[in-house]
Every structure is written in C-alpha cells, then in structure tokens.
XYZ file of C-alpha atoms in Angstrom:
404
model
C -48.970 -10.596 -8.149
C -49.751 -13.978 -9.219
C -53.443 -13.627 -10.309
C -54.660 -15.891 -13.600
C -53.414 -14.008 -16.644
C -50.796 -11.798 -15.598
C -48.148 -14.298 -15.844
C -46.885 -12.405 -18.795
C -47.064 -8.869 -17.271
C -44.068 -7.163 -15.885
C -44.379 -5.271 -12.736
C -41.957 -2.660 -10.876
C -40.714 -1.153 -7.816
C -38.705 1.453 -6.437
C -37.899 2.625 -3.307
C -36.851 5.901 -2.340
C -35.257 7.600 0.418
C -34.643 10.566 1.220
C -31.007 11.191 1.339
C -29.535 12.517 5.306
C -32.856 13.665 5.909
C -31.917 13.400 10.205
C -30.330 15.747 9.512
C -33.251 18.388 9.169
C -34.918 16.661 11.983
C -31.647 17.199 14.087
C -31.020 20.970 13.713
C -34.884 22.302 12.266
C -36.922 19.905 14.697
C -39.419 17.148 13.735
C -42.158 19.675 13.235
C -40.529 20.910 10.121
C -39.350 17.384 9.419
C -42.565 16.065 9.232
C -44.330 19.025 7.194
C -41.668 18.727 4.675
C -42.204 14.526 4.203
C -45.849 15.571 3.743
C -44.486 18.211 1.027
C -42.294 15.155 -0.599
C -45.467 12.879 -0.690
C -48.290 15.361 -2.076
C -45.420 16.117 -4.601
C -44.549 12.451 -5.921
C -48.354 11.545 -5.726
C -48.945 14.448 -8.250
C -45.734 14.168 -10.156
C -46.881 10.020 -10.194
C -50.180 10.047 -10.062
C -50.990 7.007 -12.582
C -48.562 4.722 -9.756
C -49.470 3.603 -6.159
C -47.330 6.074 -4.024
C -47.478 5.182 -0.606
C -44.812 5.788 2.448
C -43.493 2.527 4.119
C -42.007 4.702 7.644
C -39.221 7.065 8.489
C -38.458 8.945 5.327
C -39.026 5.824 2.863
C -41.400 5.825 0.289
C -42.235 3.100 -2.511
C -43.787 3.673 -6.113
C -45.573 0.187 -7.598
C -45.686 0.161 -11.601
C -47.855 -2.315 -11.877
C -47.197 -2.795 -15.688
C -44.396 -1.928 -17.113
C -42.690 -2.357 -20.657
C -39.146 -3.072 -18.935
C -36.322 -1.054 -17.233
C -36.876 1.623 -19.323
C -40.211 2.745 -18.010
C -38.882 2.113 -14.044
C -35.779 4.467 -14.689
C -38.336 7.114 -16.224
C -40.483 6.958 -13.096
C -37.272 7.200 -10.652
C -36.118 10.411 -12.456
C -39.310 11.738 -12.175
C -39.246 10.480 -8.395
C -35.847 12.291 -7.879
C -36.791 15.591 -9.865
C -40.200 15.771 -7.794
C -37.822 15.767 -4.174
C -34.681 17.952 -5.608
C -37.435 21.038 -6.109
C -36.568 23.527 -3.211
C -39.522 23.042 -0.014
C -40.238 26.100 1.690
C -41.253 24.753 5.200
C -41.528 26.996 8.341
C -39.744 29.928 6.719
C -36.950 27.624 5.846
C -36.180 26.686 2.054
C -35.143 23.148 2.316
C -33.576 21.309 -1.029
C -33.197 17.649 -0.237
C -32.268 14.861 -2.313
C -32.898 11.173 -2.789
C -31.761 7.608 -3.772
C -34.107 4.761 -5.350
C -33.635 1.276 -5.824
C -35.560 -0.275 -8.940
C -36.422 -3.693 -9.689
C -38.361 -5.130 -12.510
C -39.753 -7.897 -13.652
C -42.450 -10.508 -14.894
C -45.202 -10.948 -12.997
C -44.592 -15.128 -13.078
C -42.809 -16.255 -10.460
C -42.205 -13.048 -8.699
C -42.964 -13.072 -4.878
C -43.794 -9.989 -3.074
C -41.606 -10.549 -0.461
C -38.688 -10.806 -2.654
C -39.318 -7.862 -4.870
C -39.292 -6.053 -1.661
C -36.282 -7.272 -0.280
C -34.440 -6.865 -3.613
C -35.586 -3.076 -3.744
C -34.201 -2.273 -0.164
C -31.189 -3.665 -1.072
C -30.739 -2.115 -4.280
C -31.812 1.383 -2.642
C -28.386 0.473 -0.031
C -26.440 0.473 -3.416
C -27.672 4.046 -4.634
C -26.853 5.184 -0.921
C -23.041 3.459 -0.801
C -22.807 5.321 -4.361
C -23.588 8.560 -2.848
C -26.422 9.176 -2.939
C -29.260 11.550 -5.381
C -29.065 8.850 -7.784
C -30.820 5.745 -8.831
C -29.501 1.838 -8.902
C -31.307 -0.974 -11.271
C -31.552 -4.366 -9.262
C -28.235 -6.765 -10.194
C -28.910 -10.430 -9.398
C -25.439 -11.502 -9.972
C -24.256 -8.664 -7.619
C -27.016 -9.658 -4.904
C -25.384 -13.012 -5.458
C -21.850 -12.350 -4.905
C -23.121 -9.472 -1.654
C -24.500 -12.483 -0.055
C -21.969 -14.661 -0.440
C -19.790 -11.884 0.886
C -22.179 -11.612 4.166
C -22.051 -15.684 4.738
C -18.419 -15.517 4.054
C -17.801 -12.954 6.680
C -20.479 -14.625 9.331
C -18.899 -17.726 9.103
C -15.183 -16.155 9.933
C -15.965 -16.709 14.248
C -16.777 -20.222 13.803
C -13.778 -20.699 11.656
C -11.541 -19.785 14.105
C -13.279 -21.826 16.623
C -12.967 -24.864 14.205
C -8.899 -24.123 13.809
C -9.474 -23.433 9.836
C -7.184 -20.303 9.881
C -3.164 -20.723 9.288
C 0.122 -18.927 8.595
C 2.200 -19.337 5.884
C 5.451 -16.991 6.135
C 7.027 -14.816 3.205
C 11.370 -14.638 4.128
C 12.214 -10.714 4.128
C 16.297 -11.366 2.471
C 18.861 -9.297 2.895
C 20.248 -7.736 -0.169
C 24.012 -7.380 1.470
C 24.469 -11.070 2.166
C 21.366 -13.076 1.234
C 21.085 -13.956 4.640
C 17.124 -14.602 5.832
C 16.413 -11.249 8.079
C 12.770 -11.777 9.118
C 9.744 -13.227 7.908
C 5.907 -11.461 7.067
C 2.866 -13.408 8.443
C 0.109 -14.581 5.908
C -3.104 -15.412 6.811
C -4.595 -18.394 5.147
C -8.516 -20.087 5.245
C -8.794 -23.077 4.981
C -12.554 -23.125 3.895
C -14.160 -26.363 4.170
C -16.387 -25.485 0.645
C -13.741 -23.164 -1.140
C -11.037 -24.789 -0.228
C -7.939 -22.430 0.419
C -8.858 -19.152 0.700
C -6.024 -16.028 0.442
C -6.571 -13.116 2.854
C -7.866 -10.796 0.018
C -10.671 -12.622 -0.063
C -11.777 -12.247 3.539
C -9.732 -9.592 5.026
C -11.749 -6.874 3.997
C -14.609 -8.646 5.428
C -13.427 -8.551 8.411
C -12.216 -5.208 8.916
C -15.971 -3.802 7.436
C -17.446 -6.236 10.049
C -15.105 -5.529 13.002
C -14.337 -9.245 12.998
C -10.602 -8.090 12.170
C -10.102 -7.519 15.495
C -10.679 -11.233 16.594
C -8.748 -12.177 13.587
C -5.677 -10.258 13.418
C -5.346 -11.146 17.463
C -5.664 -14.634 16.407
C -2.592 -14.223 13.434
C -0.381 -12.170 15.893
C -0.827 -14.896 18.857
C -0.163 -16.998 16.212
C 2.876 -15.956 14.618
C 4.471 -15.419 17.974
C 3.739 -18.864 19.206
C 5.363 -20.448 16.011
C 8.289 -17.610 15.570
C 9.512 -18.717 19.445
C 10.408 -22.362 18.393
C 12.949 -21.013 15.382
C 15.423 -20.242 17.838
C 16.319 -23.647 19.189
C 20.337 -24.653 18.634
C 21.681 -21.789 18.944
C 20.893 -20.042 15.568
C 19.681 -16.712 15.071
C 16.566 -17.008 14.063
C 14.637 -13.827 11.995
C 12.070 -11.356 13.165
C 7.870 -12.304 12.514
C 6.239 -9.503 10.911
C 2.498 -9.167 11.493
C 0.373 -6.904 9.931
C -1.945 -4.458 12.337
C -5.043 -3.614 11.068
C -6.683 0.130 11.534
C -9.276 -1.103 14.668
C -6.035 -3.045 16.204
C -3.593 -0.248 16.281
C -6.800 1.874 18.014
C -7.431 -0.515 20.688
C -7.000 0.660 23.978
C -5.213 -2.368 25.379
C -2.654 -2.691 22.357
C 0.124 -2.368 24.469
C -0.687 -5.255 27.344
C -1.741 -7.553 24.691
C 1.532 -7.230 22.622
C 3.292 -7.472 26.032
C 1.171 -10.443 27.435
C 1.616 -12.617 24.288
C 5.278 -11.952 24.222
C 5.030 -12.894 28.150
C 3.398 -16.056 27.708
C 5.361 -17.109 24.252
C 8.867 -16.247 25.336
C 9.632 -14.628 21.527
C 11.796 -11.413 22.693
C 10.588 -8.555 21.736
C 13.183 -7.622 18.976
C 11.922 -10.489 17.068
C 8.434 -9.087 16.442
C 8.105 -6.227 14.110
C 4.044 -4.743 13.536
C 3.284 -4.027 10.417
C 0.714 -0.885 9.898
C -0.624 0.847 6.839
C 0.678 4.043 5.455
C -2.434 5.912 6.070
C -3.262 4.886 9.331
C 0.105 5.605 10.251
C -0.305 9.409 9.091
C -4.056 9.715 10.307
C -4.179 8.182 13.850
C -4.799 10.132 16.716
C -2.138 10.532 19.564
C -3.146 7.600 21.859
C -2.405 5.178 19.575
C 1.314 6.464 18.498
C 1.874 6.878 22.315
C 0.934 3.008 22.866
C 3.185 2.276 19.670
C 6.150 4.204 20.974
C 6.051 2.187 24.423
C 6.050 -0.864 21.988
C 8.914 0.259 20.027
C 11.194 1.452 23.146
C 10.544 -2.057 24.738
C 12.607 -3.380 21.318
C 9.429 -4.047 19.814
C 10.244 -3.295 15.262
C 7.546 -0.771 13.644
C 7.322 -0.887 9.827
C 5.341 1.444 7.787
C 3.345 -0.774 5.166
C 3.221 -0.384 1.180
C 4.727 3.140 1.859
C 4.633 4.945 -1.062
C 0.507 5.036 -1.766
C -0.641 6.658 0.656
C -0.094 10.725 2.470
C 3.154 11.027 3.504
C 3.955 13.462 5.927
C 7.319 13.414 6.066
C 7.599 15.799 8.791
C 5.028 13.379 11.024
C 7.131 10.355 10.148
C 9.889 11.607 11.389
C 8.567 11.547 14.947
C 6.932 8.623 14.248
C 8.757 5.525 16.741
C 9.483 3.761 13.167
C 12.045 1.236 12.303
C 11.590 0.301 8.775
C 9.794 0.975 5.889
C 8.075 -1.192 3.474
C 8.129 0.351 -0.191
C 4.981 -0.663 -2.720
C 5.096 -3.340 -5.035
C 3.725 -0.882 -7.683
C 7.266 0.929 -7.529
C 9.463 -2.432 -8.071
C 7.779 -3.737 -10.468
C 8.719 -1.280 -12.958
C 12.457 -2.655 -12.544
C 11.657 -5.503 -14.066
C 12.985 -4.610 -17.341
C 16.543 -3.030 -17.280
C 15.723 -0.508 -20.204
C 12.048 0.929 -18.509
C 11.515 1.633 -14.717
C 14.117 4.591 -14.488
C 11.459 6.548 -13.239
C 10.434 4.008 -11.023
C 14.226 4.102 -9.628
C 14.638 7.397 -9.099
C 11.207 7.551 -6.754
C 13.133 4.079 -4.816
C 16.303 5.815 -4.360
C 14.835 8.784 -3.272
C 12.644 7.044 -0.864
C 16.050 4.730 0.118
C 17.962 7.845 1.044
C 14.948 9.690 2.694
C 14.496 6.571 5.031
C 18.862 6.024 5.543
C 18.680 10.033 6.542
C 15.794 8.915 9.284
C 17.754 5.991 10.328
C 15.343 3.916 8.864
C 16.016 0.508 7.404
C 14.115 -0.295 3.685
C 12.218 -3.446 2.461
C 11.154 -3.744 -1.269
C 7.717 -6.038 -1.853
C 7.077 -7.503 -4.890
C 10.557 -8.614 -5.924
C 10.068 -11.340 -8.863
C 13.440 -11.178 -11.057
C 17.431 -11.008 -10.157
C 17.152 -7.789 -12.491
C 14.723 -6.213 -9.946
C 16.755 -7.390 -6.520
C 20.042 -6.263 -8.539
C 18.690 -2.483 -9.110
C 17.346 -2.287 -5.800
C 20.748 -3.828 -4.297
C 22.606 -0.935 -6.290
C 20.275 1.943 -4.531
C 20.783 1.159 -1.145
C 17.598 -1.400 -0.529
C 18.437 -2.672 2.574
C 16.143 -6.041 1.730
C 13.593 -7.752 -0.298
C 10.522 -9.705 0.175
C 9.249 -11.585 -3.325
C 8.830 -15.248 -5.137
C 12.418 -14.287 -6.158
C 13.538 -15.151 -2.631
C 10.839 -17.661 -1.806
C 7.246 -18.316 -1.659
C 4.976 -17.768 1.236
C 5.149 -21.494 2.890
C 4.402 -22.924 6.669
C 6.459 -22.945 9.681
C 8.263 -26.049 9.356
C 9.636 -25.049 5.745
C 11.047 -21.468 7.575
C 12.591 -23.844 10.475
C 14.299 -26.115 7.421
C 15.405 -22.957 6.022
C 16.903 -21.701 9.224
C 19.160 -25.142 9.836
C-alpha cells in the first residue's frame, strides 16, 4: 500500500458474506454448499472482473479497488457485489437465492496499513449483519470509536467489582395516602476511575449483551440487602429494597436459593425485599422461572412488574402471575405535568389503577417531578410515587437519616 507515489491514491475494500449461508450447508449438505460458493465466486469475478476477487474462508469473500475516486465508486462495486449473489443458483436440482452483507472502507493510500483496513472492513461487515442483513455499511470511525470504548467499558466491569468501584444510591417509593416513605428502588452507580461517576444506562446494557449482568445484578441485590438490614435498628419500621432482576437473573436455575441464602446470611426478612422484573420478561418467560418466582413470593418475598405499560400485556397471564405491585411508565406521568394536557394520559393511569386494585395489586407511578403530577395520580387511586418530587436517588446513610 505504501509504495513511492501512491501516497495520493485512494484504495478500497469490501467484504462480503454471505448472509445464513449454514443454513444450506445444514439441511442441502456441504456438497451443494460448496458448488454454490464456487457459483458465488465465478459470478463476482465476472460481474468484477477489473477488481482482485479472492475468498478469505468459510463463505467470506473480499473485493480490493485498488484506486478509487471515493465512496462513491466502493458503494457501486458493493451493489454490483450484492446483485451478482441475489441472482437465483441452480445447484443440485435445487434453486438456491441467497443474499449478502458487505462492509466498505475507503481511503488514501498514505498512512493506511493493511492490517487496519482489514480489521475495519470485518467490523463494518458485523454492522451490515446487526442491520439485517442483504445490505451494505460504509466504515464510521467515530462509531468504531465509541464500539470500542463500549467493549473496554464492558471488559473492565469484573475488575471493577473486584476493586469495590460499584455502589447504591436509593430512590424513596412515597406513599400518596400519608407521605409516609414505603420502600426504596436500588440504583446502581460506577464509580469509574477515568469517567468519573458513571449512571447504569451507561453500562447496564453492557452487561446484559455480555452476560456480565449476571455477576452484576448478584452483586446490587447482595448489596441492597446487606445495607436495607441495618434500617431497622430502634424500633422503626423501616421500608422495603427494591432491586431490579435482569432477564438472565430471573432464568437462573438457582434463583430461588440465592434469594433465600442472602436473606439467610443478611437477616433482612423477606417482606422487605421486593424484585423488580421487566414487563416483557414477565409475559415471555417460560414456566420454570414463574414457578421459582412464586416460591419467592409465597415465602413473603414482593414481585413488581417494571415500567408496565410498554411492553405485551397479557392481562389474562398476569393475573396468575405471583405479583404484588405494579410499576406504571414514566412516559404515562409525565403527561400530567400540565393540568390542562395529559387527560389522555389519565384515563390510560386510571384504567391501569383500577385494573391492578381489581387484581389486588398495589400501584407505583415513576417519573413523578411536580405536586400537579403526584396530586392527579393521588386523585386516581395511585397507591405511591417514586420521582425528584419526593427525593433524589442518594446513599444509605441519607435513607437511614430519613428513616429517624
């Protein structure tokens, strides 16, 4: 690439693979597989024939223009890539119509290292994949950027924990009756030694792509528990910890003697921890999992359906569902905040107040900002609130202040 006078040449790349192509290889056989990757290549080398085609293993191929007038001339070649595969094969008596993704990148000749331009490709061809697929994607160096950044954020979440840079801060769930402090939701916080604080929306997807949620969330719920025990001292009743379950926690096979040995080896009764879990996996899991939370919830254990409101409800389903409160959307409250707009907004709230009151269900409103939103929801029914209107998330010691 970096031979005398090229420096101001441009050069391009795109990589192509073929899109669920185990699939042939699965149910036709390998035979047929491999006939119809020889079809795809004697097609793109005639379709292409002024580039170096050449196949790099598996079903991946890559197409080098070595000089190239800009983006322009790469997308050109991909379409030309992707019409050449979508033409119907006729392999072994079987008409096959596959379909492909490429990754392009392009650019000068200076400065660009072989190594790199291939690494940027692959990763660009991931993108075309994620995206579904028969399409191309155009190399993005500030979205390579912020992807790996992403992937050192999420590697460095295990040694994090191991360095005690995780911590709760706790949101007070009010009652709208008396104003008297009913429970508390657990909030993650990182304290990154780089990027300083860190909120959980910026790693808690991470972790539940990477699995590392698992490790985490056991982490928060130990936690919570540990610190909720010590509110009860002098004789004051102290609220419920919420904790919120993730999809891989509430699927784990030993849910049930974790949440039991934690609770064992913290002393917090078990009607002072409620488990927070997400509309949809509530309405999607399989049976094992409701079974385990049903145990939970007959040994006094509180089960809250999350931000209900997005998701699927089956209505029927959550009725046999061992629930003991739901949580309704921000999204819904905050159209209260103005007392002339929102009606529609209150009508779905009341509905879903009395829907939850006929399943002897208790109702928590997220979000809450203003008096004028806590007032409506007091006047449907809400049972309570969670919201900067009735305090910031803050640590431990502030709840225990707030207690006395």
């Amino acid at each position: 690439l970096n031979e005398p006078g090229r420096g101001a040449q441009r050069v391009g790349v795109c990589f192509l693979d073929l899109d669920r192509f185990k699939v042939v290889n699965d149910t036709l056989g390998h035979q047929v597989g491999d006939r119809l990757l020889t079809m795809v290549a004697e097609r793109l080398c005639q379709d292409l024939g002024e580039h170096l085609v050449a196949r790099l293993g598996g079903d991946e191929f890559v197409i080098l223009v070595e000089r190239t007038g800009g983006t322009e001339d790469m997308v050109k070649v991909a379409e030309t890539a992707l019409a050449a595969v979508r033409t119907p094969a006729l392999v072994d008596g079987h008409e096959l119509q596959v379909s492909a993704s490429i990754g392009i990148v392009e650019r000068q000749v200076a400065g660009a290292n072989p190594s790199d331009l291939m690494r940027a490709a692959d990763a660009t061809l991931h993108w075309a994949k994620s995206a579904g697929g028969a399409r191309w994607a155009l190399y993005d160096a500030e979205r390579s950027r912020r992807e790996l950044a992403r992937y050192a954020l999420s590697a460095a979440i295990p040694a994090a924990l191991e360095r005690g840079e995780f911590y709760l801060d706790y949101q007070p769930l009010t009652s709208l009756r008396d104003g008297r402090l009913l429970g508390v939701e657990a909030l993650v916080r990182w304290r990154h030694p780089e990027l300083g604080v860190l909120r959980p929306d910026s790693f808690i997807g991470l972790a539940e792509e990477t699995g590392l949620i698992v490790q985490l969330g056991g982490w928060v719920l130990a936690e919570a528990c540990r610190e909720a025990e010590g509110w009860s001292a002098g004789g004051v009743q102290a609220p419920f910890v919420s904790v919120n379950l993730a999809v891989r926690q509430v699927h784990r096979p030993g849910l049930v003697q974790d949440v039991l040995a934690l609770l064992r080896q913290t002393g917090l009764p078990p009607e002072r921890l409620q488990l927070e879990i997400t509309e949809s996996t509530m309405m999607s899991t399989a049976e094992e999992p409701v079974r385990a939370l049903r145990v939970l919830a007959d040994l006094g254990v509180r089960i809250a359906i999350d931000d209900f409101g997005t998701g699927y409800s089956n209505l029927a389903y959550l009725r046999d569902l061992p629930v003991t409160e739901l949580k309704v959307a921000g999204e819904f409250v905050a159209g209260l905040r103005s007392p002339t707009v929102g009606r529609t907004d209150e009508r779905i709230l009341a509905s879903l107040v009395s829907l939850a009151h006929a399943l002897d269900l208790t109702v928590t409103a997220e979000g809450v900002e203003t008096a004028g939103q806590a007032e409506r929801l007091r006047a449907i029914g809400c049972d309570a609130a969670q919201g900067w209107h009735f305090g910031k998330p803050a640590p431990a010691d502030r709840i225990l202040a707030r207690i006395r």
